[in-house]
Structure formats: structure tokens, C-alpha cells
PDB file of C-alpha atoms in Angstrom:
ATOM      1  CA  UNK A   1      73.526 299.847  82.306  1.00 42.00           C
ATOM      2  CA  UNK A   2      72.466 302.891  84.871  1.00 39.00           C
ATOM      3  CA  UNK A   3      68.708 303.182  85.510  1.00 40.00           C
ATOM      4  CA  UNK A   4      66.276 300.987  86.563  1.00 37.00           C
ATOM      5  CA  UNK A   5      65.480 297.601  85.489  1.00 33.00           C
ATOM      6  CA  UNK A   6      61.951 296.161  85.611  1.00 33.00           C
ATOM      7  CA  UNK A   7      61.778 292.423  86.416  1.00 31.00           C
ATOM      8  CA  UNK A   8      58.762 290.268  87.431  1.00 32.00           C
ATOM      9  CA  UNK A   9      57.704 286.882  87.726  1.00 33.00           C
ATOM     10  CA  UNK A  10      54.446 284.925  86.994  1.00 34.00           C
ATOM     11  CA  UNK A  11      53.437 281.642  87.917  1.00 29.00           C
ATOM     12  CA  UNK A  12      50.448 280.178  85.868  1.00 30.00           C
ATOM     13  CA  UNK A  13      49.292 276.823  87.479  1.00 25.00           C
ATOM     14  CA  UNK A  14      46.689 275.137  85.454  1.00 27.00           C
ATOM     15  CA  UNK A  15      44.505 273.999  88.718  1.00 26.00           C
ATOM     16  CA  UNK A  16      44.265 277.702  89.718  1.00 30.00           C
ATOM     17  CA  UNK A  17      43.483 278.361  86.302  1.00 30.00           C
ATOM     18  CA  UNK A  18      40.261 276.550  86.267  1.00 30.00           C
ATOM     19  CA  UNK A  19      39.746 278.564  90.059  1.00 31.00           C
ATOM     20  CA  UNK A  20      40.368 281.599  89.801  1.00 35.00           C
ATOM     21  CA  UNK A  21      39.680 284.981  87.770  1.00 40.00           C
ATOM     22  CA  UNK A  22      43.153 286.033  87.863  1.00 36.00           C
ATOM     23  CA  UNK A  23      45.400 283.188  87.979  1.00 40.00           C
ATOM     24  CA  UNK A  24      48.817 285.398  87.231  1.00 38.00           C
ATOM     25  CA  UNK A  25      50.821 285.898  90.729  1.00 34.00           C
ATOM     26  CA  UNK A  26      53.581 288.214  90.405  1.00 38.00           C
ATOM     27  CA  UNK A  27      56.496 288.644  92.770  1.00 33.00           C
ATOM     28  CA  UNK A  28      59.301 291.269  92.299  1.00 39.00           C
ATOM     29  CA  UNK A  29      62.708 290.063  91.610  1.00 38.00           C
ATOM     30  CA  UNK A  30      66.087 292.407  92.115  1.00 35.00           C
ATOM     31  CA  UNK A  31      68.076 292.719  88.828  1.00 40.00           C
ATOM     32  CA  UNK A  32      70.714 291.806  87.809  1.00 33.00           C
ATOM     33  CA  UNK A  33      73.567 294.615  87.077  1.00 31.00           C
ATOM     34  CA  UNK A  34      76.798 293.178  85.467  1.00 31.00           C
ATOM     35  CA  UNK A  35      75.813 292.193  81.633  1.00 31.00           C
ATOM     36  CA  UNK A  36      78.104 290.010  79.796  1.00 30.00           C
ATOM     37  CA  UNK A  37      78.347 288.095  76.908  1.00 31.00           C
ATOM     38  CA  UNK A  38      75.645 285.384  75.661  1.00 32.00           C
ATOM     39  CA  UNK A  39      75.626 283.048  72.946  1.00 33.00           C
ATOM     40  CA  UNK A  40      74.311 280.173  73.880  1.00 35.00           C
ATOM     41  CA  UNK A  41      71.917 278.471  70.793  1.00 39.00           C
ATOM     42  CA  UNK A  42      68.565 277.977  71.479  1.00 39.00           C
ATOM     43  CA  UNK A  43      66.417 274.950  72.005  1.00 43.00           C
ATOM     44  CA  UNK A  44      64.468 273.654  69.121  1.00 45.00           C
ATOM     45  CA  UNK A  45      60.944 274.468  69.895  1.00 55.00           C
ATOM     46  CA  UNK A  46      57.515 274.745  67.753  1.00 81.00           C
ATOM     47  CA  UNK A  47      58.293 279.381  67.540  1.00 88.00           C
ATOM     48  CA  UNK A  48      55.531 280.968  65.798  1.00 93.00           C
ATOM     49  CA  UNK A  49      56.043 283.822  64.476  1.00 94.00           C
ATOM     50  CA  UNK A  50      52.017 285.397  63.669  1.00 95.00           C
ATOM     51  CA  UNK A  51      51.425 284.694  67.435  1.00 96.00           C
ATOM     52  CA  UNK A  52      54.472 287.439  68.097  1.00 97.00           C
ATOM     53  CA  UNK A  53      52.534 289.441  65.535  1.00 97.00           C
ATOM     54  CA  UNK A  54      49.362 289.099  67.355  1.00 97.00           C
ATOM     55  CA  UNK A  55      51.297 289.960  70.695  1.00 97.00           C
ATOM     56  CA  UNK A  56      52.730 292.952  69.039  1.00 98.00           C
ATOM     57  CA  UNK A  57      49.470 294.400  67.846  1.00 98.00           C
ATOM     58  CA  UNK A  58      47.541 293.576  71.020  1.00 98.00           C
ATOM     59  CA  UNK A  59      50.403 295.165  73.289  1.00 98.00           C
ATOM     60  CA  UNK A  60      50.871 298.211  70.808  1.00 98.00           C
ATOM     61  CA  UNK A  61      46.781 298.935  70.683  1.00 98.00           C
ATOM     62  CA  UNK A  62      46.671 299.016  74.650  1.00 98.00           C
ATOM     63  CA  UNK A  63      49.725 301.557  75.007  1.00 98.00           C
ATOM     64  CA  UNK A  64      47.669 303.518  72.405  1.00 98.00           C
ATOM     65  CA  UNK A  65      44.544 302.842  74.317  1.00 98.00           C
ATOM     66  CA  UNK A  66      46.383 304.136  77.108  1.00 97.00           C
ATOM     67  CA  UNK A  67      47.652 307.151  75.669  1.00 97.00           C
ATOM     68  CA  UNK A  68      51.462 306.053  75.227  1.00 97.00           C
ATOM     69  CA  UNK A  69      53.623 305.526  71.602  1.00 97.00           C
ATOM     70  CA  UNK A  70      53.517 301.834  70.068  1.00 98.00           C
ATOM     71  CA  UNK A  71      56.423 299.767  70.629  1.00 97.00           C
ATOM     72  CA  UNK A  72      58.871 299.215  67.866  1.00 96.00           C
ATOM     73  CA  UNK A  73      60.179 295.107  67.458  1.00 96.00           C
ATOM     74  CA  UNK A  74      63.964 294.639  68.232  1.00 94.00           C
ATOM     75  CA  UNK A  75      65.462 291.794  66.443  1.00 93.00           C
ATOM     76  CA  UNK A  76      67.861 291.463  69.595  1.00 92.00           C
ATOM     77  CA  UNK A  77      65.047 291.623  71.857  1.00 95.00           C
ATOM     78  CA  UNK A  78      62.880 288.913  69.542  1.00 96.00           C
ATOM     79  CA  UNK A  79      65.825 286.554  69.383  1.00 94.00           C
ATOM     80  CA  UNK A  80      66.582 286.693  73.316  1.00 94.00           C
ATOM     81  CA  UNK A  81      62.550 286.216  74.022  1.00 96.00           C
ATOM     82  CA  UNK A  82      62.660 283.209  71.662  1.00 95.00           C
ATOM     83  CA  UNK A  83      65.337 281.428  73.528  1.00 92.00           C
ATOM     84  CA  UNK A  84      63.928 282.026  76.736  1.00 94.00           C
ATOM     85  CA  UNK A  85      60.548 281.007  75.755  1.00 95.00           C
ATOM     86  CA  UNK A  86      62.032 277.322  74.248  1.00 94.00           C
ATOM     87  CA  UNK A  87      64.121 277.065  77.179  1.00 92.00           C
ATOM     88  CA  UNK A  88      61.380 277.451  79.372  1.00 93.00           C
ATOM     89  CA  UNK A  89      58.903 275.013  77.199  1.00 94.00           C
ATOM     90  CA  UNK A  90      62.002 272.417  77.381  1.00 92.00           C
ATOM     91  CA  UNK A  91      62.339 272.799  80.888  1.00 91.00           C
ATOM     92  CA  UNK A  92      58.707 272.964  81.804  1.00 92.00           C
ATOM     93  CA  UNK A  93      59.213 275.557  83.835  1.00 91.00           C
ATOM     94  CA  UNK A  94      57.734 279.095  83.833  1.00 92.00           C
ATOM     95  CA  UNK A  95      60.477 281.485  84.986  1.00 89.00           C
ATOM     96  CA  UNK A  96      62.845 284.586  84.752  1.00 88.00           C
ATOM     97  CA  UNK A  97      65.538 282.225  85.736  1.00 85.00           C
ATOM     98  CA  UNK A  98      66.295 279.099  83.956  1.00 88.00           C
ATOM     99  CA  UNK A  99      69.108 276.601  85.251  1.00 87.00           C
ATOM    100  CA  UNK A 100      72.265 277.298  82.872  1.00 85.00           C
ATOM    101  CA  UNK A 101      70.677 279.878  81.706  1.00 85.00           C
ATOM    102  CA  UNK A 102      72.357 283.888  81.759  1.00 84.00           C
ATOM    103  CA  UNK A 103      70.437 286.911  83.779  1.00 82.00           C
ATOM    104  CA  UNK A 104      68.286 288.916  82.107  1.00 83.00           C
ATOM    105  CA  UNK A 105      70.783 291.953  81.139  1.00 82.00           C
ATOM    106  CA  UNK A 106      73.076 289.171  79.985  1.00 84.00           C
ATOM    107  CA  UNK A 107      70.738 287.346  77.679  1.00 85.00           C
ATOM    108  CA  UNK A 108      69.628 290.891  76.223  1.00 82.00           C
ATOM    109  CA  UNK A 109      73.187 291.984  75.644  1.00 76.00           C
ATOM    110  CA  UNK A 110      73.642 293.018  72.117  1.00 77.00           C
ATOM    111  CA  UNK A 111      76.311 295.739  70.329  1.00 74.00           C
ATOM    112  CA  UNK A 112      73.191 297.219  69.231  1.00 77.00           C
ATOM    113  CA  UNK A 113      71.036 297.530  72.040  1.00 81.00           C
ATOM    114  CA  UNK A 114      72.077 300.295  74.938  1.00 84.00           C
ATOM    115  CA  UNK A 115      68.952 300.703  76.676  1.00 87.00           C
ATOM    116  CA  UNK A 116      68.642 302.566  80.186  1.00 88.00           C
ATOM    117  CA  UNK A 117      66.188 300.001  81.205  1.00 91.00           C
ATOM    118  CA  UNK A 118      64.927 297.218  81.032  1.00 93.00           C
ATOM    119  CA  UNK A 119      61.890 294.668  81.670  1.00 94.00           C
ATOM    120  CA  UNK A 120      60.503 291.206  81.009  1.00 95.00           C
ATOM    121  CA  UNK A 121      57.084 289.400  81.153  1.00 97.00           C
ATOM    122  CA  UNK A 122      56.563 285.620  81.352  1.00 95.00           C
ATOM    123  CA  UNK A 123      53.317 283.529  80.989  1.00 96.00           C
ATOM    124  CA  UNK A 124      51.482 280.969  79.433  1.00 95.00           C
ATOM    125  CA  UNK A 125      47.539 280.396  78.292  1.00 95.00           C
ATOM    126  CA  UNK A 126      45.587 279.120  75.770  1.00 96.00           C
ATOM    127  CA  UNK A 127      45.477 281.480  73.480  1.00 96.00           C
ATOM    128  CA  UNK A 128      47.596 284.516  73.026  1.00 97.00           C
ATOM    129  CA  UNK A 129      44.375 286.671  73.560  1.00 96.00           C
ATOM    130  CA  UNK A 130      44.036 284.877  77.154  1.00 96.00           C
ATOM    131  CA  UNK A 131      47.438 285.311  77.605  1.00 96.00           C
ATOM    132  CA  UNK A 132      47.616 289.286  76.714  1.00 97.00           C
ATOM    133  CA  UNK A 133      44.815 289.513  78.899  1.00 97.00           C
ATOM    134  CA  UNK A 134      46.292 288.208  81.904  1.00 96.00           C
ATOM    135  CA  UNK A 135      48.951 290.261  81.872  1.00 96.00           C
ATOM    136  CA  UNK A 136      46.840 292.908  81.687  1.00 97.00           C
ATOM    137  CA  UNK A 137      45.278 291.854  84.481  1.00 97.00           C
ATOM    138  CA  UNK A 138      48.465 291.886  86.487  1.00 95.00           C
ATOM    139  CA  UNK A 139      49.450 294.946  87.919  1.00 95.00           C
ATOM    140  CA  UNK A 140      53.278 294.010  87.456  1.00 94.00           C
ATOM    141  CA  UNK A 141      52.786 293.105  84.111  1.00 96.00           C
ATOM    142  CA  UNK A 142      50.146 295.464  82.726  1.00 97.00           C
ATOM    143  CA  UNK A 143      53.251 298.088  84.337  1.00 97.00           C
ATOM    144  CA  UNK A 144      55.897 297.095  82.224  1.00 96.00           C
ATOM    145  CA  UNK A 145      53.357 296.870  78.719  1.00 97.00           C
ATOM    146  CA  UNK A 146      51.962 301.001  79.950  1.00 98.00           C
ATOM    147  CA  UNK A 147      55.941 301.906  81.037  1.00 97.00           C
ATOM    148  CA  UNK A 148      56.257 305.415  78.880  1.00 96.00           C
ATOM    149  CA  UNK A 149      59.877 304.741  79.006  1.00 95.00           C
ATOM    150  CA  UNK A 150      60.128 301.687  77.040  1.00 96.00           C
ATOM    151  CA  UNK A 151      59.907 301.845  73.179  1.00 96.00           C
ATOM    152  CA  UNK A 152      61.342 298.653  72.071  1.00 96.00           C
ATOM    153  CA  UNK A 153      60.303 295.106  72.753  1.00 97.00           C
ATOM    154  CA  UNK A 154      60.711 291.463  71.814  1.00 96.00           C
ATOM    155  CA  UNK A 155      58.138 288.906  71.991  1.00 97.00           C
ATOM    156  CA  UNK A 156      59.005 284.398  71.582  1.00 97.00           C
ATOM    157  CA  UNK A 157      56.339 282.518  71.349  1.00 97.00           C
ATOM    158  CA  UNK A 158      55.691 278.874  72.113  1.00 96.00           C
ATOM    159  CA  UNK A 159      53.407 276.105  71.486  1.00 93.00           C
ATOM    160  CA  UNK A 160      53.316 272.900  73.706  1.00 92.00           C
ATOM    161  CA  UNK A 161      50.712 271.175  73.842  1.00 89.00           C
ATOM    162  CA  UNK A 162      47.622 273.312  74.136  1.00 91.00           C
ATOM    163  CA  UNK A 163      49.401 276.489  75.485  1.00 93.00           C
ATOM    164  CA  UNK A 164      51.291 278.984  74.029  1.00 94.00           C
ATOM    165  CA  UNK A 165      54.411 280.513  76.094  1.00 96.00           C
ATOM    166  CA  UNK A 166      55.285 283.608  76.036  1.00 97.00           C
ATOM    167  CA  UNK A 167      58.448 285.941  76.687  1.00 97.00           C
ATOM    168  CA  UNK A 168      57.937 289.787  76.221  1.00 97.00           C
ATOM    169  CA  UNK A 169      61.101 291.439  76.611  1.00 96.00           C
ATOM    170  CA  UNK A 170      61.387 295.058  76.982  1.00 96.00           C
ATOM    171  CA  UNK A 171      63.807 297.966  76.905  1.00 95.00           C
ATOM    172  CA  UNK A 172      64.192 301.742  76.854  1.00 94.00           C
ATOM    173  CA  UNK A 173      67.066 302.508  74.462  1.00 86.00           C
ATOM    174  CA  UNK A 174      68.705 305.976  74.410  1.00 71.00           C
ATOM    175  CA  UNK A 175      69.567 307.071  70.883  1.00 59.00           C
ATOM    176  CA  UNK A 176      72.597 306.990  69.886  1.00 51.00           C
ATOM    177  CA  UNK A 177      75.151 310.004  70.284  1.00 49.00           C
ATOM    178  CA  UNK A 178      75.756 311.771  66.418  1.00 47.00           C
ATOM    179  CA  UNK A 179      79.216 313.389  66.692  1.00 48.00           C
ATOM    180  CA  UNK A 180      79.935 315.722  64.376  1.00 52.00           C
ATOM    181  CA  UNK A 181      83.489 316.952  63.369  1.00 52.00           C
TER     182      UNK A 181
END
């Protein structure tokens, strides 16, 4: 993978929550270059699938608000946010980074996926709305949902408890070469 690749991290602590406005920090993390293979199953976790809907079509009507094409969903992109996301509600942690788990590139790698780069979101609110909005609210965040480069992405959502987690996973994939003989 050449290019850039888009990586940030959010921490969403309930008593800041209740405190503060804003309560998503963000701090930039290097990538990750050398992808390799991942197939690791996933945690059973409560995945719901209209919540990724709702992500979709609140993410897709602020790129349009913003003047950019809608995102198309990736099944590869889906099924490496939906791991993530019930690896992250197992662990109770909110992170890029899971113990045992791969890299970003690594959990995205897929023989039909080549993208030239790549990005992923993190959170968790009450709602999905609250959520979106948060992100939105983040300058990181709201940067990789507005990127005019990406046009595929993957959302898994979450419930525990009274929360729903999120992963949004992102990429910019070249079409594919036609050769012709």
C-alpha cells in the first residue's frame, strides 16, 4: 500500500461526558505499512445492523452536505469494523489497537480491496446520532468522514449496555486495471 494512511484515536470517558461539550480527544497515530494476512473470528457481540444503516446515511448526507460523493459499503470493510467493534466491547477498551489484535492495514486486508489509503474512526455514545455527532465535532474525525479521496467505508456497530460502539473504517480504492488483448 503507497499513499497515505489516515489513523486517529478517540477516547470517550463517561465522567467527561457529563463535563464537557466535546468529550472526543483525538491523538494522531503513525500507520502501520506491512499488511498481512488476518483471519482471526470475531467475538460474539450484540452487532446491529440498522444502526450501520443509520451510520451510513448520516455519514453519506454530511459528505453531500459538504459537497463530496456518498460513500459506497464494502463488505470487507463492514466485516473488519465488526470485529474490531466486538473486540473492543469485549475488551472494554476504546482503541485502534487491541491486545492480539492485527494493525489496521492487516485487519483490512482483503483480495478485493487495493485501496491507496486508508482511515479509521472509533467511538462510543448513546445513540448513534450522539455518536455521528461527535465525530463531527472532532476535527480528526470529521477529516476522515469529508476526505474526497475515500469512497468506500465499513461501519460495526455495538451495543453494551446503554452505548453503542462504533468502528468506521475507511478506504480509497483505485479501480482496477482492464487489460485488454
Amino acid at each position: 500500500m503507497r499513499g497515505r494512511t489516515v489513523l486517529f484515536f478517540v477516547f470517550a470517558v463517561v465522567s467527561a461526558w457529563a463535563q464537557s461539550a466535546n468529550p472526543w480527544a483525538t491523538i494522531p497515530r503513525p500507520p502501520r505499512t506491512q499488511p498481512t494476512h488476518y483471519s482471526a473470528s470475531s467475538p460474539s457481540a450484540a452487532l446491529d445492523v440498522a444502526a450501520e444503516r443509520q451510520f451510513l446515511d448520516l455519514t453519506n448526507q454530511s459528505r453531500v452536505g459538504a459537497g463530496l460523493a456518498p460513500l459506497q459499503l464494502d463488505e470487507s470493510l463492514t466485516r473488519a469494523a465488526r470485529r474490531h467493534s466486538a473486540q473492543m466491547v469485549a475488551q472494554k477498551q476504546l482503541s485502534h489497537d487491541l491486545p492480539g489484535e492485527p494493525a489496521l492495514l492487516e485487519r483490512l486486508d482483503s483480495p478485493n480491496l487495493h485501496p491507496h489509503a486508508v482511515g479509521e474512526n472509533v467511538g462510543y455514545a448513546p445513540s448513534v446520532a450522539e455518536c455521528h455527532r461527535g465525530l463531527m465535532n472532532s476535527p480528526h474525525h470529521r477529516e476522515n468522514i469529508l476526505d474526497r479521496e475515500f469512497n468506500l467505508v465499513g461501519f460495526g456497530v455495538v451495543h453494551s449496555g446503554n452505548e453503542v460502539w462504533v468502528t468506521e473504517d475507511f478506504a480509497a480504492d483505485r479501480p482496477r486495471a482492464v487489460h485488454t488483448h
